[in-house]
mmCIF file of C-alpha atoms in Angstrom:
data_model
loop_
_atom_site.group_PDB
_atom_site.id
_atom_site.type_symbol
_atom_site.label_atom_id
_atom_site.label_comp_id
_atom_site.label_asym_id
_atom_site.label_seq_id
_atom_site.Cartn_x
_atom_site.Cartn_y
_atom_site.Cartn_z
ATOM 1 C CA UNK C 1 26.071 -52.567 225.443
ATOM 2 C CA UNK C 2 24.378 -49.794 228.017
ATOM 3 C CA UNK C 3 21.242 -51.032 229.649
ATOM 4 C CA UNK C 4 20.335 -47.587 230.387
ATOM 5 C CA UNK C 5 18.408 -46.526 233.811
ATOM 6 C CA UNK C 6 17.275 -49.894 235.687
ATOM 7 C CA UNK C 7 14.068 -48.557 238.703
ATOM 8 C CA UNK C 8 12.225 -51.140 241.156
ATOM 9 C CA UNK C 9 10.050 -51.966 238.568
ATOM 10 C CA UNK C 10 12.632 -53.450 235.930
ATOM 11 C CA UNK C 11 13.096 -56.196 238.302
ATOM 12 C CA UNK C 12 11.051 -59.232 238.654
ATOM 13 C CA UNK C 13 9.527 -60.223 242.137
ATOM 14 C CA UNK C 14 9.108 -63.702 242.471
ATOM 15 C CA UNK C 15 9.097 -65.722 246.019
ATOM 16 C CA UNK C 16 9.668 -68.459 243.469
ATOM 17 C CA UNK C 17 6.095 -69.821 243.316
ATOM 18 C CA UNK C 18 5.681 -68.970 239.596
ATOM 19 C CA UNK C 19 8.727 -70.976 238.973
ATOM 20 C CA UNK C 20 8.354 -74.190 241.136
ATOM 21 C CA UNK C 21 4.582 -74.522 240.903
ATOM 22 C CA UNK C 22 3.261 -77.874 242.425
ATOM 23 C CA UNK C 23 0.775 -79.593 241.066
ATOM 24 C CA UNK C 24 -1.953 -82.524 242.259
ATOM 25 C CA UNK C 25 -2.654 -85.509 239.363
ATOM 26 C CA UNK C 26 -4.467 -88.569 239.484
ATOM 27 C CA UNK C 27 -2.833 -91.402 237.907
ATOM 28 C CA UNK C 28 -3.465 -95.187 236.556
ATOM 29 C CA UNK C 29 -0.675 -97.147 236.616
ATOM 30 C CA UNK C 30 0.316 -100.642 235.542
ATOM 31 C CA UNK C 31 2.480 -103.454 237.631
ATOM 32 C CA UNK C 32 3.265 -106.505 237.582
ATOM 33 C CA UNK C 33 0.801 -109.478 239.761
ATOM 34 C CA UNK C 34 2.292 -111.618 241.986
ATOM 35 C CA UNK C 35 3.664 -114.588 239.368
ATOM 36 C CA UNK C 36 5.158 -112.123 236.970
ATOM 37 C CA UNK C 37 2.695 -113.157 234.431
ATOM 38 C CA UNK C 38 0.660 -110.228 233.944
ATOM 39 C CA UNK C 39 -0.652 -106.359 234.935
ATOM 40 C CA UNK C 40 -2.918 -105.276 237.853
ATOM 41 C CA UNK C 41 -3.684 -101.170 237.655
ATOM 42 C CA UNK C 42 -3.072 -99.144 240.328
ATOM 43 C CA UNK C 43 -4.678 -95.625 240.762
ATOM 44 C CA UNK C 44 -2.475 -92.998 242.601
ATOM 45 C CA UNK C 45 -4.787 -90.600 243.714
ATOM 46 C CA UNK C 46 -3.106 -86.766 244.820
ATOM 47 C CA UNK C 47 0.097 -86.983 243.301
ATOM 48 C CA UNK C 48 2.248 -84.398 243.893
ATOM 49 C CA UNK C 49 4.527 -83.264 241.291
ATOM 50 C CA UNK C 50 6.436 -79.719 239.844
ATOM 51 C CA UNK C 51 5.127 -78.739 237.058
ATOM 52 C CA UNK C 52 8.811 -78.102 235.577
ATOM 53 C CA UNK C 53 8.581 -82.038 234.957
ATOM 54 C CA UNK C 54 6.212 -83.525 232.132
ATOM 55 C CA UNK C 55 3.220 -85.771 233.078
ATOM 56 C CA UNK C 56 4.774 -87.943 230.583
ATOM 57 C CA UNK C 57 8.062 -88.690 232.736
ATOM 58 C CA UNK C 58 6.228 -88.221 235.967
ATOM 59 C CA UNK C 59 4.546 -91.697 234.601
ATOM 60 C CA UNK C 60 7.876 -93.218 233.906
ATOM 61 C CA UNK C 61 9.234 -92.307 237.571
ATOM 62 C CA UNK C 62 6.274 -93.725 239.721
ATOM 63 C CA UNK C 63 7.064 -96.668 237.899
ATOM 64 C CA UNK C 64 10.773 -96.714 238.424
ATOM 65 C CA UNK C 65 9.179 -96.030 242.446
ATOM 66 C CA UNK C 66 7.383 -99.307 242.027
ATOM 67 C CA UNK C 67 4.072 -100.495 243.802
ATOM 68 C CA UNK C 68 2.406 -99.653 246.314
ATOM 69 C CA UNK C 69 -0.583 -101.174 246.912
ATOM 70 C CA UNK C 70 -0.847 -105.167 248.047
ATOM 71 C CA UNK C 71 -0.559 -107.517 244.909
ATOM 72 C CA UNK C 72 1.207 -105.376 243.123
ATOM 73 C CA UNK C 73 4.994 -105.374 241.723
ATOM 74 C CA UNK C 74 7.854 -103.816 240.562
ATOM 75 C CA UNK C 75 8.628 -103.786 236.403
ATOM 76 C CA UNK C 76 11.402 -101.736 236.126
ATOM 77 C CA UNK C 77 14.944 -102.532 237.524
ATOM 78 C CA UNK C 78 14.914 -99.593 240.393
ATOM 79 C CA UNK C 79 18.456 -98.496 239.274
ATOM 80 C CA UNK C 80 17.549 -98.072 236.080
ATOM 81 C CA UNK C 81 18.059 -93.916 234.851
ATOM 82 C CA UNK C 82 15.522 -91.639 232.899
ATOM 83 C CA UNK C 83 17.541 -90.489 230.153
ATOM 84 C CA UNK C 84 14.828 -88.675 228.247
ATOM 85 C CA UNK C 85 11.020 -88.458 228.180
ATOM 86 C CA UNK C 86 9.809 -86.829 224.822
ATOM 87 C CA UNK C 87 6.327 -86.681 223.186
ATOM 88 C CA UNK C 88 5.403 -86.097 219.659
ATOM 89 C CA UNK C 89 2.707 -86.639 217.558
ATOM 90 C CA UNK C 90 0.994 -88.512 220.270
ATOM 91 C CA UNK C 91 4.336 -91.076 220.779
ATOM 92 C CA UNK C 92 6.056 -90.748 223.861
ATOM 93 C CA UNK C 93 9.697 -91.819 223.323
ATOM 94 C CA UNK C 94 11.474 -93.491 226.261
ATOM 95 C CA UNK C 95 15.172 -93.499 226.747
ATOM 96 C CA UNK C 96 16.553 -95.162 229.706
ATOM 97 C CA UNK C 97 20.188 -96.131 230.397
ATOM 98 C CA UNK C 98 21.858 -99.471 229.961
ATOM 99 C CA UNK C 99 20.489 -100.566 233.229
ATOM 100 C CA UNK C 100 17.409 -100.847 231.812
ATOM 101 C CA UNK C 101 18.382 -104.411 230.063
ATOM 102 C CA UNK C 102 19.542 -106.176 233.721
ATOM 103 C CA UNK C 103 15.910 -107.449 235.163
ATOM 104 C CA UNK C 104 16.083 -108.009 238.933
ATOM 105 C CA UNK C 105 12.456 -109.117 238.923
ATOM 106 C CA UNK C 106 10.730 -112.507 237.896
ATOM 107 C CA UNK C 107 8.387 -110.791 235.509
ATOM 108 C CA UNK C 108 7.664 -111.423 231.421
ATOM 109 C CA UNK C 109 9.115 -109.470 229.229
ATOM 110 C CA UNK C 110 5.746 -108.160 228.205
ATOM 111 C CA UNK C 111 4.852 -107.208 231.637
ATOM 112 C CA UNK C 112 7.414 -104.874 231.588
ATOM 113 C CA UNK C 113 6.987 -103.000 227.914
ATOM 114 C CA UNK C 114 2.968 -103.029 228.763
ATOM 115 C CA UNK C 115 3.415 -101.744 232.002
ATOM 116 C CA UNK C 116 5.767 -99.060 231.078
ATOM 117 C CA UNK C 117 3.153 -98.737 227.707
ATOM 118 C CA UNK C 118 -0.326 -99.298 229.019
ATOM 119 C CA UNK C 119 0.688 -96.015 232.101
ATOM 120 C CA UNK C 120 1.486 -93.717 229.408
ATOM 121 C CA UNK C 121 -1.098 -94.422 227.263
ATOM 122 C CA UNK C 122 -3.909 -93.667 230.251
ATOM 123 C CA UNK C 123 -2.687 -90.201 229.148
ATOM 124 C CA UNK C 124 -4.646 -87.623 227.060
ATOM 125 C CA UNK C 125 -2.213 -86.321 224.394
ATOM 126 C CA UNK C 126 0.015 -90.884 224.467
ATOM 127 C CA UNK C 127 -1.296 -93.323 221.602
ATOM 128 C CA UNK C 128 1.857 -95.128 221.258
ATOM 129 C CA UNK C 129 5.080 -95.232 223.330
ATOM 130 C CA UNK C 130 9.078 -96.098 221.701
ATOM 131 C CA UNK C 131 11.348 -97.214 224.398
ATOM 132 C CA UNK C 132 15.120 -96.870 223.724
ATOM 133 C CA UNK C 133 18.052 -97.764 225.831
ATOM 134 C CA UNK C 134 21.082 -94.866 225.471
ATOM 135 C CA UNK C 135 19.282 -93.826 222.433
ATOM 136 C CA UNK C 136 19.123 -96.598 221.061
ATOM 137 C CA UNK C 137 15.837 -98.621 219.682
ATOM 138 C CA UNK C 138 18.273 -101.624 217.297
ATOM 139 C CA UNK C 139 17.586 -103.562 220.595
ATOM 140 C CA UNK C 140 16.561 -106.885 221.886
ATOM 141 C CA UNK C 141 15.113 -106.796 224.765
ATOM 142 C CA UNK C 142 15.613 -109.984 226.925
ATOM 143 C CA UNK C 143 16.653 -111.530 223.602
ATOM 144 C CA UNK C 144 12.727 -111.340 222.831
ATOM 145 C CA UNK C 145 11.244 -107.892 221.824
ATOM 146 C CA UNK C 146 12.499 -105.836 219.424
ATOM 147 C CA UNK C 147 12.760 -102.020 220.798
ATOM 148 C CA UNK C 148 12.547 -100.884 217.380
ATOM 149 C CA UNK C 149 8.565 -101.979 217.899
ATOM 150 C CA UNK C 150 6.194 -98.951 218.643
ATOM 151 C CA UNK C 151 3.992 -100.036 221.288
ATOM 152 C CA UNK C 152 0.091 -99.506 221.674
ATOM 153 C CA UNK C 153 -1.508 -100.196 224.829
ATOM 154 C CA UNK C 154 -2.584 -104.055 225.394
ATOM 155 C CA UNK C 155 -5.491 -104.799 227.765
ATOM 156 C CA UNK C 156 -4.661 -108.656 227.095
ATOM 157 C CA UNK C 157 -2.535 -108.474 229.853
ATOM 158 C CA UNK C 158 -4.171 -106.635 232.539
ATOM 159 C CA UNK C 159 -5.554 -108.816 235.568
ATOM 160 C CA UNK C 160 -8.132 -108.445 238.525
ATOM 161 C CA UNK C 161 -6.828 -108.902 242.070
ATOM 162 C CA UNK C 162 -8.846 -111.206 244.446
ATOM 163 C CA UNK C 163 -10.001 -108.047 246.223
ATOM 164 C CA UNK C 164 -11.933 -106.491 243.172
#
């Protein structure tokens, strides 16, 4: 196939800030409280992100970060992997690997579906939120929760620090 006569303006000029744009977001985020037993919120002002990534999995990798304000803890197992982050319809579907299922931390298993639930649903366009582990949902999750489950966010669990 010719391509015909290429001049300077055929080509594209970009110092790559077009394609790597970085963006600033305010976040509320859920972790565990000190006795495992339920969720304290944590606002991350200013965070810095690309906006090549969704807000959706930006969510899911603070958490995977953990806490980090006082009287607040880690949900996720740290070596846990983001498979996929996918919204539609106003679900966000979570796939993580296996690692996912081994729970370092003495937290409820609710703690840990409402934290990863409850952060995602502080977004606009979340309602509900599927978690599946290597694309699967036919899961038990700490022989307790069904994956197949569609969560919506649960205030139930959310508790005031002594500092509040």
């Amino acid at each position: 196939v010719a391509v015909g006569t290429m001049a300077a303006d055929t080509f594209i000029d970009n110092a790559g800030n077009e394609i790597n744009a970085y963006e600033k977001v305010n976040l509320r985020l859920y972790f565990a409280n000190e006795t495992g037993d339920g969720l304290v919120e944590e606002n991350r002002r200013n965070v810095v992100y690309s906006s090549n990534i969704s807000l959706e999995k930006l969510v899911v990798e603070q958490l995977l970060k953990g806490p980090m304000a006082q009287g607040a803890f880690p949900t996720i197992n740290p070596m846990t992997k983001i498979l996929s982050v996918n919204i539609k319809d106003g679900v966000c579907y979570v796939n993580f690997d296996e690692e996912f299922l081994n729970q370092p931390y003495n937290v409820s298993t609710d703690v840990t579906i409402y934290s990863i639930t409850n952060s995602l649903v502080e977004l606009p366009n979340v309602n509900k939120v599927q978690i599946s582990v290597s694309g699967e949902t036919d899961i038990l999750y700490r022989e307790n929760v069904s994956l197949n489950n569609v969560f919506e966010r649960n205030l139930d669990l959310i508790t005031t620090t002594e500092s509040e």
